[in-house]
Amino acid sequence: MEEKERLEKFKEDINEISEHIKRTQIDEEDKKRELDEIEHSIEFYSNELEDLRKKLEDESNYKIMISSSYADERPFVEELLEESFEKEEKELISLKEGNEELIEQTISIIEQSENQIDDLKKEIKDMQRLLRKDELAKERGIGKKLYLTEEQIENYKREIEVKEEELSKKEEEIKKYNENLDKYRSDIEETTKKLDEILSKKNRLEVIKENKKDIESDIDRYQIRLDEDKVAQLESGLEALKNRKEFLEFEPLKKLEEIISYIEESIKNIESNEIKQDEETLIGEKTEKVVKTEEEIIEKENSVEKPLDEKNSLLEEETIGSEIKLPVAIAETKNNEDESIDNKKPLYKVVNIKSATEFLKKHKKAILIAGGLTAVAILAQPVIIPVIMHANSVLWHASFVQAVPALQGFLHGCNLFLGNAIGASYAGATGVWTAATGAVINAEVAKASILAALTTHAISIGAIGVAAKKLINKIKGLSVSKVEEQSNDENTKGIMTNVKEKLEKVKNTLSNITVDDELLIENGGNTL
Amino acid sequence: MMVDSIIDLDNNTHYLLLDETMIENRKFFYAILLTEDCESPTDKFSFFEEVQKEDEIFVQEVEDKQLLDYLITVFTNNYLNSVENI
């Protein structure tokens, strides 16, 4: 799709969107009301936001404030707690120490008792040994003098019983002391726990007292964070309100109108550029440079006066402007396979016919014809291009002799355009067509092109044979003697010699060609 | 219609007839479109066939390529004729 068509389609789409917007637009009253509300809210929240931002700028705004009653009572509470903890701690320590002393004493008593028990056991054992020894001696009748009396034996036995009772008591006592010892230890353990608790409380109280000192000089960071969060929320809310306001204030239809206007302007530019591009293409990239060279030559030559001894109607009837536009193009032609002359274009009624005499006084007919053929040939019949270039070239030299630079420039522009189409180029520096000009002047190419063109026409239309013959004969008989004879100075003669040489080449090539109307018609040019 | 005439058509266009030729009793013109005020030429060229119907004259633009080729050949020949005499 061409750019212009795309833009046209785009324009249509935008128009459709505009219509849709018109149908779905918010009521103007509602829009105005909402806008008022939004503006009011924006103002309110903006003020709040500003206040919060100011507050956040100074941290002293966040110093923690304690109530006066709490501040007065707090030291007493702390003192009471502290005193209580200390008293309890002392009591517990005393209790613990008492128990520890009891434990120590009890252990000492137990040790003493154990020693006594050991002594008693030894004494009992010694006496039992003595009794056993006496009994054994008596049984064996040994050491009669050492025998214990009955009284002594009884005394030992009573003493053993007494010692055993004492031993038993001691053991009971030790058992009891051990039980006491466990109790004292248990009490110590419990007292130690209590002491730890009291110490912990005392420590916490100290921490509180220390914290109290910090709090009195600290900043409420938590509140700062809360306010910062609130600022972020307010900013976000305000942004949303502003976006909504912008949305409500946006006028899509106006914007679309601007876009449509821009598109229309672009379409106009495209149309304008198309015309300009065609003109540029016609003239070719080299035209300006070459025409300038030509004009320089012409300017030089114009310093030599040349008699206009012969004027043709093509040249004499008009005043030529300084700028002559080259033709752009003809309407595109169809490659119709149908050989019939009929075509499908509409009929237009001729409503008036008038003489063009006045018009042709202002506009040169040669330019119109040459320009038209140039444009038409490119689109319709490229093979005829060399012939048209040839004619243009002849007319150029004629106009050169008669000092009509504008016409020269125009004809040269036409030939550059045509030459470009068939691969011929012009050497501006030397003022002659290069070997590639062969497409124009080169005999072989010209011959092939012209003959191919003419024979093609002969196939389809009998009458073209006559035209072809005439055309070839005209080229054959083309004369440059006049323009050459009219050249006086050396430069002009040189140019004319070039022209003559070129024309001679064409003539020489075409001299070997004979065109028989009947042959062309019958054989369709195949014999050529 | 004849060469060097300006014709006004019923579609409000104006043409200057630059050249003409006959082919099998049919008349063709080589014409250039003029501006609305008929004061200046445009860059549009056409080949018309003259059509007579009930004493009225019509023109029809030539579309057939072969016919166009032929017409260009003829009109180029005429162009050569004219420049040769300069």
Coordinates of C-alpha atoms in Angstrom, one line a residue:
Chain A
M1 CA 0.0 0.0 0.0
E2 CA 1.3 3.4 -0.9
E3 CA 2.1 5.9 1.8
K4 CA -0.6 8.2 0.6
E5 CA -3.2 5.4 0.7
R6 CA -2.0 4.4 4.1
L7 CA -2.4 8.0 5.3
E8 CA -5.9 8.2 3.8
K9 CA -6.8 4.9 5.6
F10 CA -5.3 6.2 8.8
K11 CA -7.4 9.4 8.4
E12 CA -10.6 7.3 8.0
D13 CA -9.7 5.3 11.0
I14 CA -9.2 8.4 13.1
N15 CA -12.5 9.8 12.0
E16 CA -14.1 6.6 13.1
I17 CA -12.4 6.8 16.5
S18 CA -13.5 10.4 16.8
E19 CA -17.1 9.4 16.2
H20 CA -16.8 6.6 18.8
I21 CA -15.3 9.1 21.3
K22 CA -18.2 11.5 20.7
R23 CA -20.7 8.7 21.5
T24 CA -18.9 7.5 24.6
Q25 CA -17.7 10.9 26.0
I26 CA -18.4 11.7 29.6
D27 CA -21.1 14.3 30.2
E28 CA -19.6 17.7 30.4
E29 CA -21.4 18.6 33.7
D30 CA -20.2 15.4 35.3
K31 CA -16.7 16.0 34.1
K32 CA -16.7 19.5 35.5
R33 CA -18.1 18.3 38.8
E34 CA -15.5 15.6 39.1
L35 CA -12.7 18.0 38.1
D36 CA -13.9 20.4 40.9
E37 CA -13.8 17.6 43.5
I38 CA -10.4 16.5 42.3
E39 CA -9.0 20.0 42.5
H40 CA -10.4 20.4 46.0
S41 CA -8.9 17.0 47.1
I42 CA -5.6 17.8 45.5
E43 CA -5.4 21.1 47.4
F44 CA -6.4 19.4 50.7
Y45 CA -4.0 16.6 50.4
S46 CA -1.2 18.8 49.1
N47 CA -1.4 20.9 52.3
E48 CA -1.3 17.8 54.5
L49 CA 1.6 16.5 52.5
E50 CA 3.4 19.8 52.9
D51 CA 2.9 19.9 56.7
L52 CA 4.1 16.3 57.1
R53 CA 7.2 17.0 54.9
K54 CA 8.0 20.1 57.1
K55 CA 7.5 18.0 60.2
L56 CA 9.8 15.3 58.9
E57 CA 12.5 17.8 58.1
D58 CA 13.1 18.5 61.9
E59 CA 13.6 15.5 64.2
S60 CA 13.0 17.5 67.3
N61 CA 9.3 17.2 66.3
Y62 CA 9.6 13.6 67.2
K63 CA 11.0 13.9 70.8
I64 CA 9.2 11.6 73.2
M65 CA 7.0 13.5 75.7
I66 CA 6.3 11.8 79.2
S67 CA 3.3 12.9 81.3
S68 CA 4.1 14.9 84.5
S69 CA 2.2 12.6 87.0
Y70 CA 4.1 9.6 85.6
A71 CA 7.3 11.5 85.8
D72 CA 6.7 12.3 89.5
E73 CA 5.6 8.8 90.7
R74 CA 8.2 6.9 88.8
P75 CA 11.2 7.6 91.1
F76 CA 9.3 6.5 94.2
V77 CA 8.2 3.3 92.6
E78 CA 11.7 2.6 91.5
E79 CA 13.1 3.3 95.0
L80 CA 10.5 1.1 96.7
L81 CA 11.2 -1.7 94.3
E82 CA 14.9 -1.2 94.8
E83 CA 14.7 -1.2 98.7
S84 CA 12.4 -4.2 98.7
F85 CA 14.7 -6.1 96.4
E86 CA 17.7 -5.3 98.6
K87 CA 15.9 -6.3 101.8
E88 CA 14.8 -9.6 100.4
E89 CA 18.2 -10.2 99.0
K90 CA 19.8 -9.7 102.4
E91 CA 17.3 -12.0 104.1
L92 CA 17.9 -14.7 101.5
I93 CA 21.6 -14.3 101.7
S94 CA 21.4 -14.6 105.6
L95 CA 19.2 -17.6 105.3
K96 CA 21.5 -19.1 102.8
E97 CA 24.5 -18.4 105.0
G98 CA 22.7 -19.9 108.1
N99 CA 22.0 -23.1 106.2
E100 CA 25.5 -23.2 104.9
E101 CA 26.7 -22.9 108.5
L102 CA 24.3 -25.6 109.7
I103 CA 25.5 -27.8 106.9
E104 CA 29.1 -27.2 108.0
Q105 CA 28.3 -27.9 111.6
T106 CA 26.3 -31.0 110.8
I107 CA 29.1 -32.3 108.6
S108 CA 31.5 -31.7 111.5
I109 CA 29.2 -33.5 113.9
I110 CA 28.7 -36.4 111.5
E111 CA 32.5 -36.7 111.2
Q112 CA 32.9 -36.6 114.9
S113 CA 30.2 -39.2 115.4
E114 CA 31.7 -41.3 112.7
N115 CA 35.1 -41.1 114.5
Q116 CA 33.4 -42.1 117.8
I117 CA 31.6 -44.9 116.0
D118 CA 35.0 -46.1 114.7
D119 CA 36.5 -45.9 118.2
L120 CA 33.5 -47.8 119.7
K121 CA 33.7 -50.4 117.0
K122 CA 37.4 -50.8 117.7
E123 CA 36.9 -51.0 121.5
I124 CA 34.1 -53.5 121.1
K125 CA 36.2 -55.5 118.7
D126 CA 39.2 -55.5 121.1
M127 CA 37.1 -56.6 124.1
Q128 CA 35.4 -59.3 122.0
R129 CA 38.9 -60.4 120.9
L130 CA 40.1 -60.5 124.5
L131 CA 37.0 -62.6 125.5
R132 CA 37.5 -64.9 122.6
K133 CA 41.3 -65.2 123.4
D134 CA 40.5 -66.0 127.1
E135 CA 37.9 -68.5 126.0
L136 CA 40.3 -70.2 123.6
A137 CA 43.1 -70.3 126.3
K138 CA 40.7 -71.9 128.7
E139 CA 39.6 -74.4 126.2
R140 CA 43.2 -75.4 125.4
G141 CA 44.5 -74.9 129.0
I142 CA 47.1 -72.4 127.9
G143 CA 48.3 -69.5 130.1
K144 CA 46.3 -70.4 133.1
K145 CA 47.7 -67.5 135.0
L146 CA 46.3 -65.2 132.4
Y147 CA 42.8 -66.5 132.6
L148 CA 40.1 -63.8 133.1
T149 CA 38.0 -64.1 136.1
E150 CA 34.3 -64.4 135.7
E151 CA 33.8 -61.0 137.1
Q152 CA 36.2 -59.6 134.5
I153 CA 34.4 -61.4 131.7
E154 CA 31.1 -60.0 132.9
N155 CA 32.5 -56.6 133.1
Y156 CA 33.8 -56.8 129.5
K157 CA 30.5 -58.1 128.3
R158 CA 28.6 -55.3 129.9
E159 CA 31.0 -52.8 128.6
I160 CA 30.6 -54.3 125.1
E161 CA 26.8 -54.0 125.4
V162 CA 27.2 -50.4 126.5
K163 CA 29.5 -49.6 123.7
E164 CA 27.2 -51.3 121.1
E165 CA 24.3 -49.2 122.4
E166 CA 26.4 -46.1 122.1
L167 CA 27.4 -47.2 118.6
S168 CA 23.8 -47.7 117.6
K169 CA 22.9 -44.2 119.0
K170 CA 25.8 -42.7 117.1
E171 CA 24.7 -44.3 113.9
E172 CA 21.1 -43.1 114.4
E173 CA 22.5 -39.6 115.1
I174 CA 24.5 -39.7 111.9
K175 CA 21.5 -40.7 109.9
K176 CA 19.5 -37.9 111.4
Y177 CA 22.3 -35.4 110.7
N178 CA 22.5 -36.5 107.1
E179 CA 18.8 -36.0 106.8
N180 CA 19.3 -32.5 108.3
L181 CA 22.1 -32.0 105.9
D182 CA 19.8 -32.7 102.9
K183 CA 17.3 -30.3 104.3
Y184 CA 19.8 -27.6 104.7
R185 CA 21.1 -28.1 101.2
S186 CA 17.6 -28.1 99.8
D187 CA 16.9 -24.8 101.6
I188 CA 20.1 -23.3 100.2
E189 CA 19.1 -24.3 96.7
E190 CA 15.7 -22.7 97.1
T191 CA 17.2 -19.6 98.7
T192 CA 19.7 -19.4 95.8
K193 CA 16.9 -19.5 93.3
K194 CA 15.1 -16.7 95.2
L195 CA 18.3 -14.7 95.3
D196 CA 18.7 -15.1 91.5
E197 CA 15.2 -13.8 91.0
I198 CA 15.8 -10.9 93.2
L199 CA 19.1 -10.1 91.4
S200 CA 17.3 -10.4 88.0
K201 CA 14.6 -8.0 89.2
K202 CA 17.3 -5.6 90.5
N203 CA 19.0 -5.8 87.1
R204 CA 15.8 -5.1 85.2
L205 CA 15.1 -2.2 87.5
E206 CA 18.6 -0.9 86.7
V207 CA 17.9 -1.3 83.0
I208 CA 14.6 0.5 83.3
K209 CA 16.3 3.3 85.2
E210 CA 19.0 3.5 82.5
N211 CA 16.4 3.4 79.7
K212 CA 14.4 6.1 81.3
K213 CA 17.5 8.3 81.0
D214 CA 17.8 7.5 77.3
I215 CA 14.1 7.9 76.5
E216 CA 14.0 11.3 77.9
S217 CA 16.5 12.5 75.3
D218 CA 15.5 10.2 72.3
I219 CA 13.5 10.6 69.1
D220 CA 10.4 8.6 68.3
R221 CA 11.7 6.7 65.3
Y222 CA 8.5 4.7 65.1
Q223 CA 6.4 7.8 64.6
I224 CA 8.9 9.1 62.0
R225 CA 8.4 5.8 60.0
L226 CA 4.6 6.2 60.3
D227 CA 4.8 9.7 59.0
E228 CA 7.1 8.7 56.1
D229 CA 4.7 6.0 55.1
K230 CA 1.8 8.5 55.2
V231 CA 3.8 10.9 53.0
A232 CA 4.3 8.1 50.5
Q233 CA 0.6 7.3 50.5
L234 CA -0.3 11.0 50.1
E235 CA 2.1 11.4 47.2
S236 CA 0.7 8.3 45.5
G237 CA -2.9 9.4 46.1
L238 CA -2.1 12.9 44.7
E239 CA -0.4 11.4 41.7
A240 CA -3.5 9.3 41.0
L241 CA -5.7 12.4 41.4
K242 CA -3.5 14.4 39.0
N243 CA -3.6 11.6 36.5
R244 CA -7.3 11.5 36.6
K245 CA -7.5 15.3 36.3
E246 CA -5.2 15.1 33.3
F247 CA -7.3 12.4 31.8
L248 CA -10.5 14.5 32.3
E249 CA -8.9 17.6 30.9
F250 CA -7.5 15.8 27.8
E251 CA -9.5 16.6 24.7
P252 CA -9.1 13.6 22.4
L253 CA -11.2 15.1 19.7
K254 CA -9.1 18.2 19.5
K255 CA -6.0 16.1 19.4
L256 CA -7.4 13.9 16.7
E257 CA -8.3 17.0 14.7
E258 CA -4.7 18.0 14.9
I259 CA -3.6 14.6 13.8
I260 CA -6.0 14.6 10.9
S261 CA -4.7 18.1 9.9
Y262 CA -1.2 16.8 10.0
I263 CA -2.2 13.7 7.9
E264 CA -3.8 16.0 5.3
E265 CA -0.7 18.1 5.2
S266 CA 1.4 15.0 4.8
I267 CA -0.8 13.8 1.9
K268 CA -0.4 17.2 0.2
N269 CA 3.3 16.9 0.7
I270 CA 3.4 13.5 -0.8
E271 CA 1.4 14.7 -3.8
S272 CA 3.7 17.7 -4.1
N273 CA 6.8 15.5 -3.8
E274 CA 5.5 13.0 -6.4
I275 CA 5.2 15.9 -8.9
K276 CA 8.6 17.2 -7.9
Q277 CA 10.2 13.7 -8.1
D278 CA 8.8 13.1 -11.6
E279 CA 10.3 16.4 -12.6
E280 CA 13.6 15.5 -11.1
T281 CA 13.6 12.1 -12.7
L282 CA 12.8 13.6 -16.1
I283 CA 15.6 16.0 -15.9
G284 CA 18.0 13.5 -14.5
E285 CA 20.7 14.0 -12.0
K286 CA 23.1 15.3 -14.6
T287 CA 20.8 17.8 -16.2
E288 CA 21.7 20.7 -14.0
K289 CA 25.4 20.2 -14.4
V290 CA 25.2 19.5 -18.1
V291 CA 22.8 22.2 -19.0
K292 CA 25.0 24.6 -17.1
T293 CA 27.9 23.5 -19.3
E294 CA 25.8 23.9 -22.3
E295 CA 24.7 27.3 -21.2
E296 CA 28.3 28.3 -20.6
I297 CA 29.1 27.2 -24.2
I298 CA 26.0 29.1 -25.4
E299 CA 26.9 32.1 -23.5
K300 CA 30.4 32.0 -25.0
E301 CA 29.0 31.5 -28.5
N302 CA 26.4 34.3 -28.0
S303 CA 29.3 36.7 -27.9
V304 CA 29.6 36.0 -31.7
E305 CA 26.7 37.5 -33.5
K306 CA 24.9 35.1 -35.8
P307 CA 22.4 36.2 -38.4
L308 CA 19.0 34.7 -38.1
D309 CA 18.6 34.4 -41.8
E310 CA 16.1 31.6 -41.6
K311 CA 13.3 31.2 -39.1
N312 CA 11.1 28.3 -38.7
S313 CA 7.6 28.5 -37.4
L314 CA 8.5 26.3 -34.5
L315 CA 11.0 28.9 -33.3
E316 CA 9.7 32.2 -34.4
E317 CA 6.2 32.3 -33.0
E318 CA 6.8 32.9 -29.4
T319 CA 8.7 34.4 -26.6
I320 CA 10.5 31.7 -24.5
G321 CA 10.6 32.0 -20.8
S322 CA 13.8 31.6 -18.9
E323 CA 12.5 28.5 -17.2
I324 CA 10.9 25.7 -19.3
K325 CA 9.5 22.7 -17.4
L326 CA 10.2 19.3 -18.9
P327 CA 7.2 17.1 -19.3
V328 CA 6.3 14.8 -16.4
A329 CA 4.5 11.9 -17.9
I330 CA 1.6 10.7 -19.7
A331 CA -1.2 8.6 -18.2
E332 CA 0.0 5.1 -17.9
T333 CA -0.8 3.0 -20.9
K334 CA -2.0 -0.6 -20.9
N335 CA -0.3 -3.4 -22.7
N336 CA -3.4 -4.6 -24.4
E337 CA -3.2 -7.9 -26.2
D338 CA -6.3 -7.1 -28.2
E339 CA -5.1 -5.8 -31.6
S340 CA -8.3 -4.0 -32.3
I341 CA -8.2 -0.2 -32.4
D342 CA -11.2 0.1 -30.1
N343 CA -10.5 1.1 -26.6
K344 CA -12.4 1.4 -23.4
K345 CA -11.8 5.1 -22.5
P346 CA -14.9 7.2 -22.0
L347 CA -16.1 9.5 -24.8
Y348 CA -15.9 13.2 -24.1
K349 CA -18.0 15.6 -26.0
V350 CA -16.2 18.5 -27.7
V351 CA -18.3 21.5 -26.7
N352 CA -16.2 24.2 -28.3
I353 CA -13.3 24.6 -30.7
K354 CA -11.3 27.7 -31.0
S355 CA -8.1 28.8 -32.7
A356 CA -4.9 28.5 -30.7
T357 CA -3.1 31.3 -32.6
E358 CA -2.9 33.5 -29.6
F359 CA -1.9 30.7 -27.3
L360 CA 0.9 29.7 -29.7
K361 CA 2.2 33.2 -29.7
K362 CA 3.0 32.8 -26.1
H363 CA 4.1 29.1 -26.0
K364 CA 6.6 27.4 -28.3
K365 CA 5.0 24.6 -30.1
A366 CA 8.4 22.8 -30.6
I367 CA 8.7 22.5 -26.9
L368 CA 5.2 21.1 -26.5
I369 CA 5.8 18.5 -29.1
A370 CA 9.3 17.5 -28.1
G371 CA 8.3 17.4 -24.4
G372 CA 5.2 15.4 -25.1
L373 CA 7.0 12.9 -27.2
T374 CA 9.8 12.6 -24.7
A375 CA 7.3 11.8 -21.9
V376 CA 5.2 9.5 -24.1
A377 CA 8.1 7.6 -25.5
I378 CA 9.4 6.6 -22.1
L379 CA 6.1 5.0 -21.1
A380 CA 4.8 3.8 -24.3
Q381 CA 7.5 3.1 -26.8
P382 CA 11.1 3.1 -25.6
V383 CA 12.4 1.8 -29.0
I384 CA 11.5 5.1 -30.6
I385 CA 13.6 7.0 -28.1
P386 CA 16.7 7.3 -30.3
V387 CA 14.7 8.8 -33.1
I388 CA 13.2 11.4 -30.8
M389 CA 16.6 12.2 -29.3
H390 CA 17.9 12.6 -32.8
A391 CA 15.1 15.0 -33.7
N392 CA 15.7 16.9 -30.4
S393 CA 19.4 17.0 -31.2
V394 CA 18.7 18.5 -34.7
L395 CA 16.4 21.0 -33.2
W396 CA 18.9 21.8 -30.4
H397 CA 21.5 22.8 -33.0
A398 CA 19.1 24.8 -35.0
S399 CA 18.1 26.7 -31.9
F400 CA 21.7 27.0 -31.0
V401 CA 22.5 28.7 -34.3
Q402 CA 19.5 31.0 -33.8
A403 CA 20.5 31.7 -30.2
V404 CA 17.5 30.4 -28.3
P405 CA 19.2 29.1 -25.1
A406 CA 16.0 28.3 -23.3
L407 CA 14.8 26.0 -26.0
Q408 CA 18.3 24.5 -26.1
G409 CA 18.2 23.8 -22.4
F410 CA 14.8 22.2 -22.6
L411 CA 15.8 20.0 -25.6
H412 CA 19.0 19.0 -23.9
G413 CA 17.0 18.1 -20.7
C414 CA 14.7 15.9 -22.8
N415 CA 17.6 14.1 -24.3
L416 CA 19.3 13.6 -21.0
F417 CA 16.1 12.1 -19.7
L418 CA 15.7 9.9 -22.8
G419 CA 19.3 9.0 -22.9
N420 CA 19.2 7.9 -19.3
A421 CA 16.3 5.7 -20.1
I422 CA 18.3 3.8 -22.7
G423 CA 21.7 3.9 -21.1
A424 CA 23.2 6.8 -23.1
S425 CA 25.2 9.4 -21.2
Y426 CA 26.4 12.8 -22.0
A427 CA 30.0 14.1 -21.3
G428 CA 29.5 17.6 -20.1
A429 CA 33.2 18.4 -20.1
T430 CA 33.6 17.7 -23.8
G431 CA 30.1 18.6 -24.9
V432 CA 29.6 15.4 -26.8
W433 CA 27.7 12.2 -26.3
T434 CA 29.9 9.4 -25.2
A435 CA 30.2 6.0 -26.9
A436 CA 27.1 5.0 -24.8
T437 CA 25.3 7.6 -26.8
G438 CA 25.2 4.7 -29.2
A439 CA 21.7 4.1 -27.9
V440 CA 21.0 7.4 -29.7
I441 CA 23.6 7.8 -32.3
N442 CA 25.3 4.5 -32.4
A443 CA 24.3 3.0 -35.6
E444 CA 23.9 -0.6 -34.6
V445 CA 21.8 0.0 -31.6
A446 CA 19.8 2.7 -33.4
K447 CA 19.2 0.4 -36.3
A448 CA 18.1 -2.5 -34.1
S449 CA 15.8 -0.3 -32.0
I450 CA 14.2 1.5 -34.8
L451 CA 13.7 -1.5 -37.0
A452 CA 12.3 -3.5 -34.1
A453 CA 9.9 -0.8 -33.4
L454 CA 8.9 -0.2 -37.0
T455 CA 8.5 -3.9 -37.9
T456 CA 6.4 -4.5 -34.8
H457 CA 4.0 -1.8 -35.8
A458 CA 3.9 -3.2 -39.3
I459 CA 2.7 -6.5 -38.0
S460 CA -0.3 -5.1 -36.4
I461 CA -1.2 -2.2 -38.5
G462 CA -0.6 -2.1 -42.2
A463 CA -0.4 1.6 -42.4
I464 CA 2.5 1.8 -40.1
G465 CA 4.8 0.5 -42.8
V466 CA 4.3 3.7 -44.7
A467 CA 5.1 5.7 -41.5
A468 CA 8.1 3.6 -40.9
K469 CA 9.5 4.0 -44.3
K470 CA 9.0 7.7 -44.1
L471 CA 10.7 7.9 -40.8
I472 CA 13.7 6.0 -41.9
N473 CA 14.0 8.0 -45.1
K474 CA 13.8 11.1 -43.0
I475 CA 16.7 10.0 -40.9
K476 CA 18.6 8.9 -43.9
G477 CA 18.2 12.3 -45.6
L478 CA 18.9 14.2 -42.5
S479 CA 21.3 17.1 -43.2
V480 CA 23.5 19.0 -40.9
S481 CA 25.1 21.1 -43.5
K482 CA 23.1 24.1 -42.7
V483 CA 24.1 24.3 -39.0
E484 CA 27.7 23.5 -39.9
E485 CA 27.9 26.2 -42.5
Q486 CA 26.4 28.7 -40.1
S487 CA 29.2 28.1 -37.6
N488 CA 31.9 30.7 -37.8
D489 CA 34.3 30.3 -34.9
E490 CA 36.4 27.2 -34.1
N491 CA 34.6 26.1 -31.0
T492 CA 31.2 26.1 -32.8
K493 CA 32.7 24.3 -35.7
G494 CA 34.0 21.6 -33.5
I495 CA 30.6 21.0 -31.9
M496 CA 29.0 21.0 -35.3
T497 CA 31.6 18.5 -36.5
N498 CA 30.6 16.2 -33.7
V499 CA 27.0 16.6 -34.6
K500 CA 27.7 15.9 -38.2
E501 CA 29.7 12.8 -37.4
K502 CA 26.9 11.5 -35.3
L503 CA 24.3 12.0 -37.9
E504 CA 26.6 10.6 -40.5
K505 CA 26.9 7.4 -38.5
V506 CA 23.1 7.0 -38.3
K507 CA 22.8 7.7 -41.9
N508 CA 25.4 5.3 -42.9
T509 CA 23.8 2.6 -40.8
L510 CA 20.4 3.2 -42.2
S511 CA 21.6 3.5 -45.8
N512 CA 21.8 -0.3 -45.9
I513 CA 18.2 -0.7 -44.8
T514 CA 15.4 -0.8 -47.3
V515 CA 11.9 -0.9 -46.0
D516 CA 9.4 -2.5 -48.3
D517 CA 5.9 -1.9 -47.1
E518 CA 4.5 -5.0 -48.6
L519 CA 7.4 -7.1 -47.2
L520 CA 6.9 -5.7 -43.7
I521 CA 3.2 -6.3 -43.8
E522 CA 3.5 -9.8 -45.2
N523 CA 6.4 -11.1 -43.1
G524 CA 5.9 -9.2 -40.0
G525 CA 9.4 -7.9 -40.1
N526 CA 10.9 -11.4 -39.7
T527 CA 13.0 -11.0 -42.8
L528 CA 14.8 -8.0 -41.3
Chain B
M1 CA -11.2 19.6 -35.4
M2 CA -7.7 20.6 -36.7
V3 CA -4.2 21.1 -35.5
D4 CA -3.4 24.4 -33.7
S5 CA -6.9 24.5 -32.2
I6 CA -8.0 24.5 -28.6
I7 CA -10.9 22.2 -27.8
D8 CA -13.1 22.4 -24.7
L9 CA -14.5 19.1 -23.5
D10 CA -17.7 18.5 -21.5
N11 CA -15.6 17.4 -18.5
N12 CA -14.3 21.0 -18.3
T13 CA -10.9 20.3 -19.6
H14 CA -9.1 22.0 -22.5
Y15 CA -6.6 20.6 -25.0
L16 CA -4.3 22.1 -27.5
L17 CA -4.2 19.9 -30.6
L18 CA -0.5 19.7 -31.6
D19 CA -0.6 17.2 -34.4
E20 CA -2.9 14.8 -36.3
T21 CA -2.9 11.7 -38.4
M22 CA -5.3 9.4 -40.2
I23 CA -5.3 5.7 -39.9
E24 CA -7.8 3.6 -41.8
N25 CA -10.1 6.6 -42.1
R26 CA -9.9 7.3 -38.4
K27 CA -8.5 10.6 -37.2
F28 CA -6.2 10.8 -34.3
F29 CA -4.8 13.8 -32.5
Y30 CA -1.7 14.5 -30.4
A31 CA -2.8 17.0 -27.7
I32 CA -1.6 18.7 -24.6
L33 CA -3.8 19.4 -21.6
L34 CA -4.1 23.2 -20.8
T35 CA -4.8 24.8 -17.5
E36 CA -8.4 25.8 -16.6
D37 CA -8.0 29.3 -17.8
C38 CA -6.4 28.0 -21.1
E39 CA -3.5 30.3 -20.6
S40 CA -0.7 27.7 -20.0
P41 CA 0.2 24.2 -20.9
T42 CA 0.3 21.4 -18.4
D43 CA 2.7 18.5 -18.5
K44 CA -0.1 16.0 -19.4
F45 CA -0.1 14.7 -23.0
S46 CA -2.8 12.6 -24.7
F47 CA -3.6 10.9 -27.9
F48 CA -7.3 11.3 -28.9
E49 CA -9.4 9.7 -31.5
E50 CA -12.0 11.9 -33.0
V51 CA -15.5 10.3 -33.0
Q52 CA -18.4 11.8 -34.8
K53 CA -22.0 10.9 -33.6
E54 CA -25.1 12.6 -34.9
D55 CA -23.4 15.7 -36.0
E56 CA -21.6 16.0 -32.7
I57 CA -17.9 15.6 -32.1
F58 CA -16.5 13.5 -29.3
V59 CA -12.9 12.5 -28.4
Q60 CA -11.8 9.3 -26.9
E61 CA -8.4 8.8 -25.4
V62 CA -6.3 6.1 -27.1
E63 CA -5.6 3.2 -24.7
D64 CA -4.4 0.4 -27.0
K65 CA -0.6 0.1 -26.7
Q66 CA 0.1 -0.9 -30.2
L67 CA -2.0 2.0 -31.5
L68 CA -0.1 4.3 -29.2
D69 CA 3.2 3.0 -30.5
Y70 CA 2.1 3.7 -34.0
L71 CA 0.9 7.1 -33.2
I72 CA 4.2 8.0 -31.4
T73 CA 6.1 6.8 -34.5
V74 CA 4.0 8.9 -36.8
F75 CA 4.2 12.0 -34.6
T76 CA 7.9 11.5 -34.1
N77 CA 8.2 11.4 -37.9
N78 CA 6.3 14.6 -38.2
Y79 CA 8.5 16.1 -35.5
L80 CA 11.6 15.1 -37.6
N81 CA 9.9 16.6 -40.6
S82 CA 9.5 19.9 -38.9
V83 CA 12.9 20.2 -37.4
E84 CA 14.6 19.1 -40.6
N85 CA 13.5 22.2 -42.3
I86 CA 15.0 24.5 -39.7

